[in-house]
Amino acid sequence: MENKFRRIGILTSGGDAPGMNAVIKSVTCAAISKGVEVIGILGGYSGLINDRIRPLTKNDVADIQSLGGTYLYSDRCDEFKTEEGMQKAIATCKKHNIDGIIAIGGDGTFRGATDLSIRGIPCIGVSGTIDNDITASDITVGYDTAMNTVMKLGDALRDTCESHARCNVIEVMGRNAGYIAIETGLALGAIGVAVQEKPFDKEALFKKMKEARANGRRSFIVVVAEGLGGEFSESLVKEIEAATGIETRFVRPAHIVRGGTPTLADRNFASKCGAKAVEKLLDGVSDVVIVSRHDEITSMEIKFALILDRMYKNKLKDGDLEKFSEAQIEEMKKICDERRKYFDEMYNVVNTIGY
Ligand code: ADP
């Protein structure tokens, strides 16, 4: 069958994540190698609406896999959620003969990809989000780098906490998921980790800290996920001091964790996702997101991935499951169970060995 794709578009949308550039490079090189031209769309869906494009060559992207941020810039665009905005986006695709789009971002970006797909522009989503909050995929592009950035910051804080016999509370990103917090909490030897997915026993933390201090422990790290709200971590600092008498400082690295040089794991995962996205698009697949399941890079229908996400977060709405077969619902439950089991195990280890 002759390939119907002569030119494809690529964009990055929503919150940026280290590794997005490796996806851009991979998509560009894979597509050009198959004789397909690549158009970079600048600033996510707003670039599509406002006709901001940059044709990409292999030379343009040859070394961008090592850069943080996104070479194509990112934006949030409410106009794209309207039918009028959507039609402007489609007009841009028609004007430049863009036959399909690869959209890198989070679940909002995938919703946009579905809206374009059902209006005749085939789209494939690739995860680009540091929070690892795409239930469909075991890992997401940017997650590994974000965790390593937090780990390096936390190690530096540990040094100075140890010198001064202090505690440091670190609030890490993760609006909808506590993955960064539990993974880095373990890596940093945190005495406590607070995440929105689990009830947090402050009294148990204070007791543990007092016992450890009595045992000669000088420094303490407590990691809090952003999802609990800024007031939670800031008031925890005061509560720790009041309950334990241990001097406690607060750090919120915030967007520092979104930037920086992507790790090897992120670069290579991103590169594999990009190549898979091109393969799927040129095979005629649309309205799917590229995911990693048990170390295999595969694809999943976006509508399945979005409802799966709601199931995992206990946010299913009436009728959400109606479009799916019994087997698909079972599959969703299995994925949710796997993820919850992983999260529970991590959480237990952190709490067992935290000191
Ligand atoms: P992320 O992709 O990281 O989840 P957002 O939720 O901000 O980030 O979504 C990114 C962009 O995707 C939005 O600014 C908007 O342009 C588009 N988008 C989000 N939700 C929808 C939707 N329901 N329909 C169409 N486009 C959407």
Coordinates of C-alpha atoms and ligand atoms in Angstrom, one line a residue:
M1 CA 0.0 0.0 0.0
E2 CA 1.3 3.4 -0.9
N3 CA 2.0 5.6 2.1
K4 CA -0.6 8.4 2.2
F5 CA 1.5 10.5 4.4
R6 CA 3.7 13.1 2.6
R7 CA 4.0 15.6 5.4
I8 CA 3.3 15.4 9.1
G9 CA 3.2 17.9 11.9
I10 CA 4.7 17.7 15.4
L11 CA 3.9 19.8 18.4
T12 CA 4.6 20.0 22.2
S13 CA 1.7 21.1 24.4
G14 CA 0.8 21.6 28.0
G15 CA 3.5 21.5 30.7
D16 CA 7.0 21.0 29.3
A17 CA 9.1 18.1 30.3
P18 CA 12.8 17.2 29.7
G19 CA 13.0 14.6 26.9
M20 CA 10.4 16.3 24.7
N21 CA 13.3 17.3 22.4
A22 CA 14.4 13.7 22.0
V23 CA 10.9 12.9 20.9
I24 CA 11.0 15.8 18.4
K25 CA 14.3 14.6 17.0
S26 CA 13.2 11.0 16.8
V27 CA 10.0 11.8 15.1
T28 CA 11.7 14.1 12.6
C29 CA 14.5 11.7 11.7
A30 CA 12.3 8.6 11.6
A31 CA 9.7 10.3 9.3
I32 CA 12.3 11.9 7.0
S33 CA 14.0 8.5 6.7
K34 CA 10.7 7.2 5.4
G35 CA 10.4 9.9 2.9
V36 CA 7.9 12.0 4.9
E37 CA 8.4 15.7 5.5
V38 CA 8.1 17.1 9.0
I39 CA 6.6 20.5 10.0
G40 CA 7.3 21.7 13.5
I41 CA 4.3 23.6 15.0
L42 CA 5.4 26.3 17.5
G43 CA 3.7 26.7 20.8
G44 CA 1.4 23.7 20.9
Y45 CA -2.2 24.0 19.6
S46 CA -2.0 27.8 19.7
G47 CA 0.7 27.5 17.0
L48 CA -1.7 25.4 14.9
I49 CA -4.5 27.9 15.3
N50 CA -2.2 30.9 14.5
D51 CA -0.2 29.2 11.7
R52 CA 3.1 29.4 13.5
I53 CA 5.2 26.7 11.9
R54 CA 8.8 25.7 11.2
P55 CA 9.7 23.0 8.7
L56 CA 12.3 20.6 10.3
T57 CA 15.3 19.0 8.7
K58 CA 17.5 16.3 10.2
N59 CA 20.2 19.0 10.7
D60 CA 17.8 21.2 12.7
V61 CA 17.2 18.5 15.2
A62 CA 20.4 16.5 15.1
D63 CA 21.6 17.3 18.6
I64 CA 18.5 18.5 20.4
Q65 CA 18.0 15.3 22.4
S66 CA 20.5 16.6 24.9
L67 CA 18.6 19.9 25.5
G68 CA 16.0 20.6 28.2
G69 CA 12.7 22.4 27.5
T70 CA 11.1 22.1 24.2
Y71 CA 12.6 23.3 20.9
L72 CA 9.1 23.8 19.5
Y73 CA 7.9 25.8 22.6
S74 CA 4.8 24.9 24.5
D75 CA 1.6 26.7 25.4
R76 CA -1.8 26.2 26.8
C77 CA -4.6 27.2 24.4
D78 CA -8.2 27.4 25.5
E79 CA -9.4 28.6 22.0
F80 CA -8.4 25.1 20.7
K81 CA -11.2 23.6 22.9
T82 CA -13.8 25.6 20.9
E83 CA -15.2 24.4 17.5
E84 CA -14.0 27.7 16.0
G85 CA -10.5 27.2 17.2
M86 CA -10.5 23.6 16.1
Q87 CA -11.6 24.7 12.6
K88 CA -8.7 27.2 12.4
A89 CA -6.3 24.5 13.4
I90 CA -7.7 22.2 10.7
A91 CA -7.4 25.1 8.2
T92 CA -3.7 25.4 9.0
C93 CA -3.2 21.6 8.5
K94 CA -5.0 21.9 5.1
K95 CA -3.0 25.0 4.1
H96 CA 0.4 23.2 4.7
N97 CA -0.8 19.8 3.5
I98 CA -0.2 18.3 7.0
D99 CA -1.6 14.8 6.8
G100 CA -1.2 13.8 10.4
I101 CA 0.1 15.1 13.7
I102 CA 2.2 13.8 16.6
A103 CA 1.3 15.6 19.8
I104 CA 3.6 15.4 22.8
G105 CA 2.1 16.3 26.2
G106 CA -0.3 15.1 28.9
D107 CA -3.9 14.1 29.0
G108 CA -5.2 17.5 27.9
T109 CA -3.0 17.3 24.9
F110 CA -4.3 13.8 24.1
R111 CA -7.9 15.1 24.3
G112 CA -7.0 17.7 21.7
A113 CA -5.4 14.9 19.6
T114 CA -8.7 13.0 19.7
D115 CA -10.7 16.1 18.7
L116 CA -8.5 16.5 15.6
S117 CA -8.6 12.8 14.8
I118 CA -12.3 12.6 14.8
R119 CA -12.3 15.6 12.4
G120 CA -10.1 13.8 9.9
I121 CA -6.6 14.8 11.0
P122 CA -4.9 11.5 12.2
C123 CA -3.1 12.1 15.5
I124 CA -0.9 10.1 17.8
G125 CA -0.1 11.2 21.3
V126 CA 3.3 10.8 23.1
S127 CA 3.5 11.3 26.8
G128 CA 5.6 14.3 27.9
T129 CA 5.0 15.0 31.6
I130 CA 7.2 14.9 34.6
D131 CA 4.5 13.7 37.0
N132 CA 4.1 10.2 35.6
D133 CA 0.4 10.7 35.9
I134 CA -0.6 9.0 32.6
T135 CA -2.0 5.7 34.0
A136 CA -1.8 4.1 30.6
S137 CA 2.0 4.2 30.6
D138 CA 4.3 2.8 33.3
I139 CA 6.6 5.8 32.8
T140 CA 6.4 9.1 30.9
V141 CA 8.9 11.3 29.1
G142 CA 10.5 13.7 31.7
Y143 CA 9.7 11.7 34.8
D144 CA 13.2 10.2 35.2
T145 CA 15.0 13.5 34.7
A146 CA 12.6 15.2 37.2
M147 CA 13.3 12.6 39.8
N148 CA 17.0 12.8 39.3
T149 CA 16.9 16.6 39.6
V150 CA 15.0 16.3 42.9
M151 CA 17.5 13.7 44.1
K152 CA 20.4 16.0 43.4
L153 CA 18.8 18.9 45.2
G154 CA 17.8 16.7 48.1
D155 CA 21.3 15.3 48.4
A156 CA 22.6 18.9 48.6
L157 CA 20.1 19.8 51.3
R158 CA 21.1 16.7 53.2
D159 CA 24.7 17.9 53.4
T160 CA 23.7 21.2 55.0
C161 CA 21.1 19.6 57.2
E162 CA 23.7 17.2 58.5
S163 CA 26.1 20.1 59.2
H164 CA 23.5 22.0 61.1
A165 CA 21.4 19.2 62.6
R166 CA 18.3 20.4 60.8
C167 CA 15.3 19.0 59.0
N168 CA 14.3 20.1 55.5
V169 CA 10.8 19.7 54.0
I170 CA 11.0 19.5 50.2
E171 CA 7.8 20.0 48.2
V172 CA 8.0 18.4 44.8
M173 CA 5.9 18.6 41.7
G174 CA 3.0 16.2 41.2
R175 CA -0.4 17.9 41.1
N176 CA -2.2 14.7 40.5
A177 CA 0.2 12.0 41.5
G178 CA 2.7 11.3 44.2
Y179 CA 5.1 9.3 42.1
I180 CA 8.0 11.8 42.2
A181 CA 7.6 12.2 45.9
I182 CA 7.7 8.5 46.8
E183 CA 10.5 7.6 44.5
T184 CA 12.7 10.5 45.5
G185 CA 11.8 10.1 49.1
L186 CA 13.2 6.6 49.0
A187 CA 16.3 7.7 47.1
L188 CA 17.0 10.5 49.6
G189 CA 16.4 8.4 52.7
A190 CA 13.5 10.7 53.7
I191 CA 12.1 10.0 57.2
G192 CA 8.6 10.8 55.9
V193 CA 6.8 11.2 52.5
A194 CA 3.4 12.8 52.2
V195 CA 1.3 12.2 49.1
Q196 CA -2.3 12.8 48.2
E197 CA -2.9 9.1 47.5
K198 CA -2.4 8.1 51.2
P199 CA -3.4 9.4 54.6
F200 CA -0.5 11.0 56.3
D201 CA 0.1 10.4 60.0
K202 CA 1.8 13.5 61.3
E203 CA 2.0 12.3 64.9
A204 CA 3.8 9.1 63.7
L205 CA 6.3 11.3 61.8
F206 CA 7.0 13.5 64.9
K207 CA 7.5 10.4 67.1
K208 CA 9.9 8.8 64.5
M209 CA 11.9 12.0 64.3
K210 CA 12.2 12.4 68.1
E211 CA 13.3 8.8 68.4
A212 CA 15.9 9.1 65.6
R213 CA 17.2 12.3 67.2
A214 CA 17.5 10.6 70.6
N215 CA 19.4 7.9 68.8
G216 CA 21.9 10.4 67.4
R217 CA 20.4 11.2 63.9
R218 CA 21.3 14.8 63.0
S219 CA 19.6 15.4 59.7
F220 CA 16.1 14.8 58.3
I221 CA 14.4 15.0 55.0
V222 CA 10.7 15.0 54.5
V223 CA 9.2 15.0 51.0
V224 CA 5.8 16.3 50.3
A225 CA 3.9 16.1 47.0
E226 CA 2.5 19.3 45.5
G227 CA -0.9 17.7 45.2
L228 CA -1.5 18.2 49.0
G229 CA -1.5 21.9 48.5
G230 CA 1.2 24.6 49.3
E231 CA -0.3 25.2 52.8
F232 CA 0.2 21.6 53.8
S233 CA 4.0 21.6 53.4
E234 CA 4.5 25.1 54.8
S235 CA 2.5 24.4 57.9
L236 CA 4.1 21.0 58.3
V237 CA 7.4 22.8 58.8
K238 CA 6.1 24.7 61.7
E239 CA 4.3 21.6 63.2
I240 CA 7.6 19.6 63.0
E241 CA 9.5 22.4 64.8
A242 CA 6.7 22.7 67.5
A243 CA 6.4 18.9 68.0
T244 CA 10.0 17.9 67.9
G245 CA 12.1 21.0 68.6
I246 CA 14.2 20.2 65.5
E247 CA 15.0 23.3 63.4
T248 CA 13.2 22.8 60.1
R249 CA 13.5 24.6 56.7
F250 CA 11.4 24.6 53.6
V251 CA 12.3 24.2 49.9
R252 CA 10.0 24.3 46.9
P253 CA 12.1 23.6 43.8
A254 CA 9.0 24.1 41.7
H255 CA 9.8 24.6 38.0
I256 CA 13.5 23.9 38.4
V257 CA 12.4 20.3 38.3
R258 CA 10.8 20.8 34.9
G259 CA 14.0 22.0 33.2
G260 CA 17.5 20.7 32.8
T261 CA 19.4 18.2 30.7
P262 CA 17.4 15.0 30.2
T263 CA 18.8 11.8 31.6
L264 CA 19.9 8.9 29.5
A265 CA 16.8 7.0 30.4
D266 CA 14.5 9.9 29.3
R267 CA 16.4 10.6 26.1
N268 CA 16.3 7.0 25.0
F269 CA 12.7 6.3 26.1
A270 CA 11.6 9.5 24.3
S271 CA 13.5 8.4 21.2
K272 CA 11.8 5.0 21.2
C273 CA 8.4 6.6 21.7
G274 CA 9.0 9.0 18.8
A275 CA 10.0 6.3 16.4
K276 CA 7.0 4.2 17.4
A277 CA 4.7 7.1 17.0
V278 CA 5.9 7.6 13.4
E279 CA 5.6 3.9 12.7
K280 CA 2.0 3.8 14.0
L281 CA 0.9 7.0 12.1
L282 CA 2.3 5.8 8.8
D283 CA 0.6 2.5 9.4
G284 CA -2.7 4.3 9.4
V285 CA -3.3 4.2 13.2
S286 CA -4.9 7.3 14.7
D287 CA -6.3 8.5 18.0
V288 CA -3.8 6.5 20.1
V289 CA -1.2 7.3 22.7
I290 CA 2.2 5.6 22.8
V291 CA 2.7 3.9 26.1
S292 CA 5.2 1.8 27.9
R293 CA 3.8 -1.4 29.5
H294 CA 6.2 -3.8 31.2
D295 CA 9.1 -2.3 29.3
E296 CA 7.4 -2.7 25.9
I297 CA 6.6 0.4 23.8
T298 CA 3.1 0.0 22.4
S299 CA 0.0 2.1 21.7
M300 CA -3.4 2.4 23.4
E301 CA -6.5 4.1 22.2
I302 CA -6.8 7.6 23.7
K303 CA -10.4 7.1 24.8
F304 CA -9.3 3.9 26.7
A305 CA -6.3 5.7 28.2
L306 CA -8.5 8.6 29.5
I307 CA -11.1 6.5 31.1
L308 CA -8.5 4.2 32.5
D309 CA -7.0 7.3 34.2
R310 CA -10.3 8.2 35.7
M311 CA -10.8 4.7 37.0
Y312 CA -7.3 4.8 38.6
K313 CA -8.1 8.2 40.2
N314 CA -11.5 7.0 41.4
K315 CA -13.1 9.7 39.3
L316 CA -15.3 7.6 36.9
K317 CA -18.5 9.3 35.8
D318 CA -21.8 7.7 35.0
G319 CA -21.7 6.0 31.6
D320 CA -17.9 6.2 31.3
L321 CA -17.6 2.4 30.9
E322 CA -20.5 2.0 28.6
K323 CA -18.4 2.2 25.4
F324 CA -16.1 -0.6 26.5
S325 CA -16.4 -4.4 26.4
E326 CA -16.2 -6.6 29.5
A327 CA -12.7 -7.6 28.4
Q328 CA -11.6 -4.0 28.1
I329 CA -13.0 -3.1 31.5
E330 CA -11.2 -6.1 33.0
E331 CA -8.0 -4.9 31.3
M332 CA -8.4 -1.4 32.8
K333 CA -8.9 -2.9 36.3
K334 CA -5.8 -5.0 35.9
I335 CA -3.7 -2.0 34.9
C336 CA -5.1 0.0 37.9
D337 CA -4.4 -2.9 40.3
E338 CA -0.8 -3.2 39.0
R339 CA -0.2 0.5 39.4
R340 CA -1.7 0.6 42.9
K341 CA 0.3 -2.4 43.9
Y342 CA 3.5 -0.7 42.8
F343 CA 2.6 2.5 44.6
D344 CA 1.7 0.7 47.8
E345 CA 4.9 -1.3 47.8
M346 CA 7.0 1.8 47.3
Y347 CA 5.1 3.6 50.0
N348 CA 5.6 0.8 52.4
V349 CA 9.3 0.6 51.7
V350 CA 9.7 4.3 52.2
N351 CA 7.9 4.2 55.5
T352 CA 9.7 1.0 56.7
I353 CA 13.2 2.2 56.1
G354 CA 12.7 6.0 56.5
Y355 CA 15.1 7.3 59.1
Ligands
ADP1 P1 -1.4 18.5 29.5 O1 -1.4 18.1 28.1 O2 0.0 18.6 30.1 O3 -2.4 17.7 30.4 P2 -3.3 20.8 29.5 O4 -4.3 20.0 30.3 O5 -3.1 22.2 29.9 O6 -1.9 20.1 29.6 O7 -3.7 20.6 28.0 C1 -2.8 21.2 27.0 C2 -3.7 21.8 25.9 O8 -4.4 20.7 25.2 C3 -4.7 22.8 26.3 O9 -4.2 24.1 26.5 C4 -5.7 22.7 25.1 O10 -5.2 23.5 24.0 C5 -5.6 21.2 24.7 N1 -6.8 20.6 25.4 C6 -6.9 20.3 26.7 N2 -8.1 19.7 27.0 C7 -8.7 19.6 25.8 C8 -10.0 19.2 25.3 N3 -10.9 18.6 26.2 N4 -10.4 19.3 24.0 C9 -9.5 19.8 23.2 N5 -8.3 20.3 23.5 C10 -7.9 20.2 24.8

